Amino acid sequence: MCNPEEAALLRLEEVFSATLARVNSYVLQPLLPAAPEPSDPWGRECLRLLQQLHKSSQQLWEVTEESLHSLQERLRHPDSTGLESLLLLRDADRVLQAHIEYIESYTSCMVVQAFQKAAKRRSEYWRGQRKALRQLLSGVSSEGSVGASPGQALHQPLTHHVQQYVLLLLSLGDTIGEHHPTQELVVNAVTLFGNLQSFMKQALDQAAATQALWHTLRGRPRDVLCTPAHRLLQDSQDVPVTVAPLRAERVLLFDDALVLLQGHNVHTFDLKLVWVDPEQDGCTFHLLTPEEQFSFCAKDSQGQAVWQWKVTQAVRQVLRGKKDFPVLGAGLEPSQPPACRCAEYTFRAEGRLCQATYEGEWCRARPHGKGTLKWPDGRNHVGNFCQGLEHGFGIRLLPQASEDRFDCYKCHWREGSMCGYGICEYSTDEVYKGYFQEGLRHGFGVLESGPQAPQPFRYTGHWERGQRSGYGIEEDSDRGERYIGMWQAGQRHGPGVVVTQAGVCYQGTFQADKTVGPGILLSEDDSLYEGTFTRDLTLMGKGKVTFPNGFTLEGSFGSGAGRGLHTQGVLDTAALPPDPSSTCKRQLGVGAFPVESRWQGVYRPFRDFVCAGCPRDLQEALLGFDVQSSRELRRSQDYLCCERTHPEDSVGSMEDILEELLQHREPKALQPYLRKALSNSLHPLGKLLRTLMLTFQATYAGVGANKHLQELAQEEVKQHARELWAAYRGLLRVALQRKGQALEEDEDTETRDLQVHGLVLPLMLPSFYSELFTLYLLLHEREDSFYSQGIANLSLFPDTQLLEFLDVQKHLWPLKDLTLTSNQRYSLVRDKCFLSATECLQKIMTTVDPREKLEVLERTYGEIEGTVSRVLGREYKLPMDDLLPLLIYVVSRARIQHLGAEIHLIRDMMDPNHTGGLYDFLLTALESCYEHIQKEDMRLHRLPGHWHSRELW
């Protein structure tokens, strides 16, 4: 059975559908002008609004027809079709939306008086349709204006229809009872359409107030503000309020903007970028905008409350992106707009942001969070902001004069300027990777020219306020030289060393990029000059040359065009040959550049990070980051993204790193942990090691591979090991502090050296070994050449003859180890005696760890002693007199290349705690063997003829 209310709803929908059709025919269609379209902008805008209203009317009619159809089906088949099939109940939101869209289209036309303007064009038509309009409208007087009747005809039927909806749905709810299955749907529909009544009343009131406002404005203010989107919410002429510091004559609050009128000046503020300060002072409250702050003062607390509430709700509503329903501020949470929001704004006030457009996150009227700044001149900044300033990681593009060429800064920022680590690619193809402070290069950094630069260069070192200052390395590829030394204000200044591709080395003092005072010059042939120079290291002035043969030339030196080098002085040919250690092995830079202060710019950011407690937000700024960088400058938009590799991608967060560090404090676990950390370029310790490797290669690879820099390099490696251990201890201290614990007392020197040489140095040495060992090779090249010749001579001896030549006692000869063929004699067998010891010693070349090399030497000694004990058939401890010739034999058979370089590297890098122990003894024995073998060539030539190498065959 159907209810009477359903029948009444059916009749209501029939009447409303017919009314909409007649309104469309008698009102809307005549309002739409025939072609051509209006030529004036306002005419075209009114036409657009009327067309939108016509579209909304059509959609409302279609929904009404669908609702009517569902009612008809219900009345025809009441048993098979339930109440839930009615469109008004099952899809009430859709019906509601059609009504809302219609009323919004209607009020937009109403605000700009589109009905009156359109009606004027056909006033005679409307006078003739007065009777038809009266049938549509109730309360239209004959004295009404010509334009008012069409407007009333377009909204009054709707108002009446919604009222009837609410009454009939209320009655329907009472009829079916509260336990009916569709009771909830009915209640929902009643609520929605009841709210729709309130929404329509507010919309019509706001439109009427806005329409009335335009009559009070003249000139520019009306031209600027009169738009169909505006809805007036509050006028200072109704509730007085004064604004400071801008003395506004009138304040208007629209649903999307706050407007301050000052004569012909109109100050408009987008409500998306207006913040209401919750604090208030008496009858005053404060508003924040991106460039200004205002105080609103009302006459009394009631006026202040009205203004503050309406502004707050208007801001909240505009941020939601749709009107509050049913009325402004009705029942929505939260009641306050969010302090953080996203919006776009173009700055107008003079300053660094003038004309720049910011799009992104805001907080309390300041860019805060992620965002983009764009200037009209092509500058762009993408990154993080804090309280209106660039803060955190950001990418800045600066356009250059040439087309599609930019300076690109991928840096960390602090309070508006670059601060911390950054990578900068310049339009000149130069690239800087390093640290900044207050927008200038400051601290450690590497500046490198492009590969096609006319004068290619690379500077690795320290900077101060944008200029090279402190210790640094510059490689001048064009001149084929490398400068190692001190800088000041972008110029070489202080002690410095210059090495060239030709092997020439200079050490002296620089001032303002020029050599000053005396210096020394070492040439490739080990000639030594002590005196003064020109900038290009030409001998000039008083000086002394010491030649490799010991001759000296002392006097005045000079050069001229076409004359070459000329001198006037005394040549001394009676002098003794110089000590090779004073010329060939002379070391440069030692003492001039204290190793502790050499690379402070690398160590300091890590120390600062640890002292700050290893905060995550400073990790990239202080420890650096990895990016895939290209030297080719591409289009600007390609640069506005940066694929950075974050530490969390492979080693976890800083919290995870510190937790893992605490779990591996025990000695057995510590070494594997440090090996893993140092091998990972994203771990803080790994990052530090990579940077130290970079500085080492910049100094000692290529042109810097010079024997006179060996001591400078080896003391640098040791210092790096000490700093890496200190870095580990710093991280451990932070990890313990986070657990409420404290690190034990500071280590004494002995304990520290034990950890540095026994733990850290072996792990980090492979990273520096290639360049370091090359320096040892060059430094000991002369001795190694004698040693190689001695090995070549000794290799001509069969085993027994070599043992006899080395004065090895015959009862120690391992003849039992020799397996002879039928026609072979002992005197012809080679490389068979002490074979296990020989093979063991050869392993000294397979490791870079000095301790492991010493362990190889110890095992070799054990193999020699074991072989002798086996020969004698009893335990036997070799005295030094027996050990040395046997060890010489094993070394000669092992044929280790560059043994001198190996021995000196082990001696320099070995743990000081081994001094005076077994390792020290064995290394001393190996050194004696090395020296003896160097002299074997001389001895062989002094032996009786039957030992001559030609007769050994």
PDB file of C-alpha atoms in Angstrom, residues 768-910:
ATOM      1  CA  PHE A 768      95.569   4.587  -0.030  1.00  0.00           C
ATOM      2  CA  TYR A 769      97.951   1.768  -0.890  1.00  0.00           C
ATOM      3  CA  SER A 770      98.241   2.294  -4.634  1.00  0.00           C
ATOM      4  CA  GLU A 771      99.432   5.907  -4.412  1.00  0.00           C
ATOM      5  CA  LEU A 772     101.462   5.321  -1.239  1.00  0.00           C
ATOM      6  CA  PHE A 773     103.344   2.266  -2.501  1.00  0.00           C
ATOM      7  CA  THR A 774     104.108   4.068  -5.769  1.00  0.00           C
ATOM      8  CA  LEU A 775     105.929   6.732  -3.739  1.00  0.00           C
ATOM      9  CA  TYR A 776     107.931   4.046  -1.932  1.00  0.00           C
ATOM     10  CA  LEU A 777     108.799   2.460  -5.285  1.00  0.00           C
ATOM     11  CA  LEU A 778     110.101   5.746  -6.640  1.00  0.00           C
ATOM     12  CA  LEU A 779     112.003   6.599  -3.471  1.00  0.00           C
ATOM     13  CA  HIS A 780     113.824   3.256  -3.309  1.00  0.00           C
ATOM     14  CA  GLU A 781     114.143   2.692  -7.026  1.00  0.00           C
ATOM     15  CA  ARG A 782     117.953   2.928  -6.975  1.00  0.00           C
ATOM     16  CA  GLU A 783     118.453   0.354  -4.176  1.00  0.00           C
ATOM     17  CA  ASP A 784     115.811  -1.913  -5.707  1.00  0.00           C
ATOM     18  CA  SER A 785     117.665  -1.871  -9.002  1.00  0.00           C
ATOM     19  CA  PHE A 786     120.866  -3.060  -7.243  1.00  0.00           C
ATOM     20  CA  TYR A 787     118.791  -5.622  -5.366  1.00  0.00           C
ATOM     21  CA  SER A 788     117.216  -6.880  -8.622  1.00  0.00           C
ATOM     22  CA  GLN A 789     120.649  -7.262 -10.197  1.00  0.00           C
ATOM     23  CA  GLY A 790     121.848  -9.160  -7.146  1.00  0.00           C
ATOM     24  CA  ILE A 791     118.833 -11.472  -7.351  1.00  0.00           C
ATOM     25  CA  ALA A 792     119.525 -12.035 -11.053  1.00  0.00           C
ATOM     26  CA  ASN A 793     123.128 -12.995 -10.292  1.00  0.00           C
ATOM     27  CA  LEU A 794     122.263 -15.290  -7.399  1.00  0.00           C
ATOM     28  CA  SER A 795     119.578 -17.007  -9.446  1.00  0.00           C
ATOM     29  CA  LEU A 796     122.346 -18.381 -11.670  1.00  0.00           C
ATOM     30  CA  PHE A 797     123.619 -20.612  -8.857  1.00  0.00           C
ATOM     31  CA  PRO A 798     122.236 -24.112  -8.387  1.00  0.00           C
ATOM     32  CA  ASP A 799     120.935 -24.711  -4.864  1.00  0.00           C
ATOM     33  CA  THR A 800     124.000 -26.404  -3.380  1.00  0.00           C
ATOM     34  CA  GLN A 801     126.437 -23.933  -4.872  1.00  0.00           C
ATOM     35  CA  LEU A 802     124.357 -21.002  -3.640  1.00  0.00           C
ATOM     36  CA  LEU A 803     124.203 -22.482  -0.138  1.00  0.00           C
ATOM     37  CA  GLU A 804     127.965 -22.902  -0.189  1.00  0.00           C
ATOM     38  CA  PHE A 805     128.462 -19.401  -1.597  1.00  0.00           C
ATOM     39  CA  LEU A 806     126.344 -17.955   1.218  1.00  0.00           C
ATOM     40  CA  ASP A 807     128.435 -19.863   3.789  1.00  0.00           C
ATOM     41  CA  VAL A 808     125.509 -21.964   4.980  1.00  0.00           C
ATOM     42  CA  GLN A 809     126.893 -24.816   7.103  1.00  0.00           C
ATOM     43  CA  LYS A 810     126.642 -28.075   5.164  1.00  0.00           C
ATOM     44  CA  HIS A 811     124.944 -29.990   7.958  1.00  0.00           C
ATOM     45  CA  LEU A 812     122.012 -27.579   7.541  1.00  0.00           C
ATOM     46  CA  TRP A 813     121.585 -28.292   3.824  1.00  0.00           C
ATOM     47  CA  PRO A 814     118.218 -30.011   3.172  1.00  0.00           C
ATOM     48  CA  LEU A 815     119.585 -32.524   0.642  1.00  0.00           C
ATOM     49  CA  LYS A 816     116.907 -35.007   1.721  1.00  0.00           C
ATOM     50  CA  ASP A 817     114.337 -32.737   0.092  1.00  0.00           C
ATOM     51  CA  LEU A 818     116.001 -33.073  -3.287  1.00  0.00           C
ATOM     52  CA  THR A 819     114.658 -35.739  -5.637  1.00  0.00           C
ATOM     53  CA  LEU A 820     117.165 -36.593  -8.379  1.00  0.00           C
ATOM     54  CA  THR A 821     116.668 -38.261 -11.719  1.00  0.00           C
ATOM     55  CA  SER A 822     118.946 -41.037 -12.874  1.00  0.00           C
ATOM     56  CA  ASN A 823     121.364 -38.716 -14.650  1.00  0.00           C
ATOM     57  CA  GLN A 824     121.058 -35.690 -12.311  1.00  0.00           C
ATOM     58  CA  ARG A 825     123.512 -34.452  -9.683  1.00  0.00           C
ATOM     59  CA  TYR A 826     122.887 -32.370  -6.547  1.00  0.00           C
ATOM     60  CA  SER A 827     125.063 -29.624  -7.986  1.00  0.00           C
ATOM     61  CA  LEU A 828     122.597 -29.017 -10.826  1.00  0.00           C
ATOM     62  CA  VAL A 829     119.320 -28.822  -8.866  1.00  0.00           C
ATOM     63  CA  ARG A 830     117.715 -25.363  -8.577  1.00  0.00           C
ATOM     64  CA  ASP A 831     114.854 -23.888  -6.528  1.00  0.00           C
ATOM     65  CA  LYS A 832     114.207 -27.032  -4.490  1.00  0.00           C
ATOM     66  CA  CYS A 833     115.834 -26.319  -1.150  1.00  0.00           C
ATOM     67  CA  PHE A 834     113.746 -24.565   1.482  1.00  0.00           C
ATOM     68  CA  LEU A 835     110.877 -24.537  -1.034  1.00  0.00           C
ATOM     69  CA  SER A 836     108.126 -24.197   1.594  1.00  0.00           C
ATOM     70  CA  ALA A 837     109.857 -21.158   3.110  1.00  0.00           C
ATOM     71  CA  THR A 838     110.323 -19.623  -0.329  1.00  0.00           C
ATOM     72  CA  GLU A 839     106.660 -20.046  -1.235  1.00  0.00           C
ATOM     73  CA  CYS A 840     105.624 -18.665   2.127  1.00  0.00           C
ATOM     74  CA  LEU A 841     107.748 -15.511   1.748  1.00  0.00           C
ATOM     75  CA  GLN A 842     106.304 -14.822  -1.699  1.00  0.00           C
ATOM     76  CA  LYS A 843     102.927 -14.207  -0.034  1.00  0.00           C
ATOM     77  CA  ILE A 844     104.294 -10.973   1.384  1.00  0.00           C
ATOM     78  CA  MET A 845     103.282  -9.349  -1.919  1.00  0.00           C
ATOM     79  CA  THR A 846      99.653 -10.513  -1.686  1.00  0.00           C
ATOM     80  CA  THR A 847      98.624  -8.291   1.230  1.00  0.00           C
ATOM     81  CA  VAL A 848      98.815  -4.577   1.977  1.00  0.00           C
ATOM     82  CA  ASP A 849      98.510  -4.905   5.765  1.00  0.00           C
ATOM     83  CA  PRO A 850     101.930  -4.361   7.442  1.00  0.00           C
ATOM     84  CA  ARG A 851     100.949  -6.687  10.272  1.00  0.00           C
ATOM     85  CA  GLU A 852     100.001  -9.445   7.824  1.00  0.00           C
ATOM     86  CA  LYS A 853     103.304  -8.931   5.993  1.00  0.00           C
ATOM     87  CA  LEU A 854     105.126  -9.392   9.294  1.00  0.00           C
ATOM     88  CA  GLU A 855     103.081 -12.509   9.991  1.00  0.00           C
ATOM     89  CA  VAL A 856     104.197 -13.864   6.596  1.00  0.00           C
ATOM     90  CA  LEU A 857     107.786 -13.151   7.597  1.00  0.00           C
ATOM     91  CA  GLU A 858     107.274 -14.958  10.906  1.00  0.00           C
ATOM     92  CA  ARG A 859     105.825 -18.011   9.157  1.00  0.00           C
ATOM     93  CA  THR A 860     108.763 -17.956   6.743  1.00  0.00           C
ATOM     94  CA  TYR A 861     111.153 -18.017   9.695  1.00  0.00           C
ATOM     95  CA  GLY A 862     109.153 -20.926  11.088  1.00  0.00           C
ATOM     96  CA  GLU A 863     109.386 -22.808   7.794  1.00  0.00           C
ATOM     97  CA  ILE A 864     113.195 -22.316   7.657  1.00  0.00           C
ATOM     98  CA  GLU A 865     113.605 -23.480  11.232  1.00  0.00           C
ATOM     99  CA  GLY A 866     111.239 -26.380  10.645  1.00  0.00           C
ATOM    100  CA  THR A 867     113.211 -27.521   7.596  1.00  0.00           C
ATOM    101  CA  VAL A 868     116.511 -27.346   9.492  1.00  0.00           C
ATOM    102  CA  SER A 869     115.015 -29.271  12.435  1.00  0.00           C
ATOM    103  CA  ARG A 870     113.821 -31.948  10.053  1.00  0.00           C
ATOM    104  CA  VAL A 871     117.299 -32.186   8.478  1.00  0.00           C
ATOM    105  CA  LEU A 872     118.948 -32.475  11.900  1.00  0.00           C
ATOM    106  CA  GLY A 873     116.281 -34.758  13.252  1.00  0.00           C
ATOM    107  CA  ARG A 874     115.806 -32.628  16.355  1.00  0.00           C
ATOM    108  CA  GLU A 875     114.385 -29.316  17.522  1.00  0.00           C
ATOM    109  CA  TYR A 876     116.788 -26.585  16.524  1.00  0.00           C
ATOM    110  CA  LYS A 877     116.744 -22.852  17.187  1.00  0.00           C
ATOM    111  CA  LEU A 878     118.682 -20.939  14.582  1.00  0.00           C
ATOM    112  CA  PRO A 879     121.216 -18.444  15.861  1.00  0.00           C
ATOM    113  CA  MET A 880     121.597 -15.208  13.936  1.00  0.00           C
ATOM    114  CA  ASP A 881     124.815 -16.411  12.292  1.00  0.00           C
ATOM    115  CA  ASP A 882     122.944 -19.356  10.758  1.00  0.00           C
ATOM    116  CA  LEU A 883     119.633 -17.535  10.137  1.00  0.00           C
ATOM    117  CA  LEU A 884     121.003 -14.688   8.021  1.00  0.00           C
ATOM    118  CA  PRO A 885     122.600 -16.794   5.209  1.00  0.00           C
ATOM    119  CA  LEU A 886     119.556 -19.109   5.130  1.00  0.00           C
ATOM    120  CA  LEU A 887     117.209 -16.108   4.938  1.00  0.00           C
ATOM    121  CA  ILE A 888     119.331 -14.606   2.136  1.00  0.00           C
ATOM    122  CA  TYR A 889     118.957 -17.884   0.279  1.00  0.00           C
ATOM    123  CA  VAL A 890     115.144 -17.902   0.713  1.00  0.00           C
ATOM    124  CA  VAL A 891     114.843 -14.225  -0.297  1.00  0.00           C
ATOM    125  CA  SER A 892     116.944 -14.781  -3.415  1.00  0.00           C
ATOM    126  CA  ARG A 893     114.777 -17.733  -4.414  1.00  0.00           C
ATOM    127  CA  ALA A 894     111.506 -15.882  -3.638  1.00  0.00           C
ATOM    128  CA  ARG A 895     112.502 -13.163  -6.157  1.00  0.00           C
ATOM    129  CA  ILE A 896     110.222 -10.545  -4.573  1.00  0.00           C
ATOM    130  CA  GLN A 897     110.016  -7.419  -6.688  1.00  0.00           C
ATOM    131  CA  HIS A 898     110.657  -4.050  -5.048  1.00  0.00           C
ATOM    132  CA  LEU A 899     111.618  -5.612  -1.749  1.00  0.00           C
ATOM    133  CA  GLY A 900     113.177  -2.348  -0.581  1.00  0.00           C
ATOM    134  CA  ALA A 901     109.885  -0.507  -1.023  1.00  0.00           C
ATOM    135  CA  GLU A 902     108.086  -3.343   0.819  1.00  0.00           C
ATOM    136  CA  ILE A 903     110.533  -3.291   3.734  1.00  0.00           C
ATOM    137  CA  HIS A 904     110.422   0.480   4.199  1.00  0.00           C
ATOM    138  CA  LEU A 905     106.614   0.581   3.991  1.00  0.00           C
ATOM    139  CA  ILE A 906     106.390  -2.143   6.632  1.00  0.00           C
ATOM    140  CA  ARG A 907     108.897  -0.329   8.838  1.00  0.00           C
ATOM    141  CA  ASP A 908     107.037   2.994   8.560  1.00  0.00           C
ATOM    142  CA  MET A 909     103.556   1.550   9.018  1.00  0.00           C
ATOM    143  CA  MET A 910     104.129  -1.204  11.578  1.00  0.00           C
TER     144      MET A 910
END
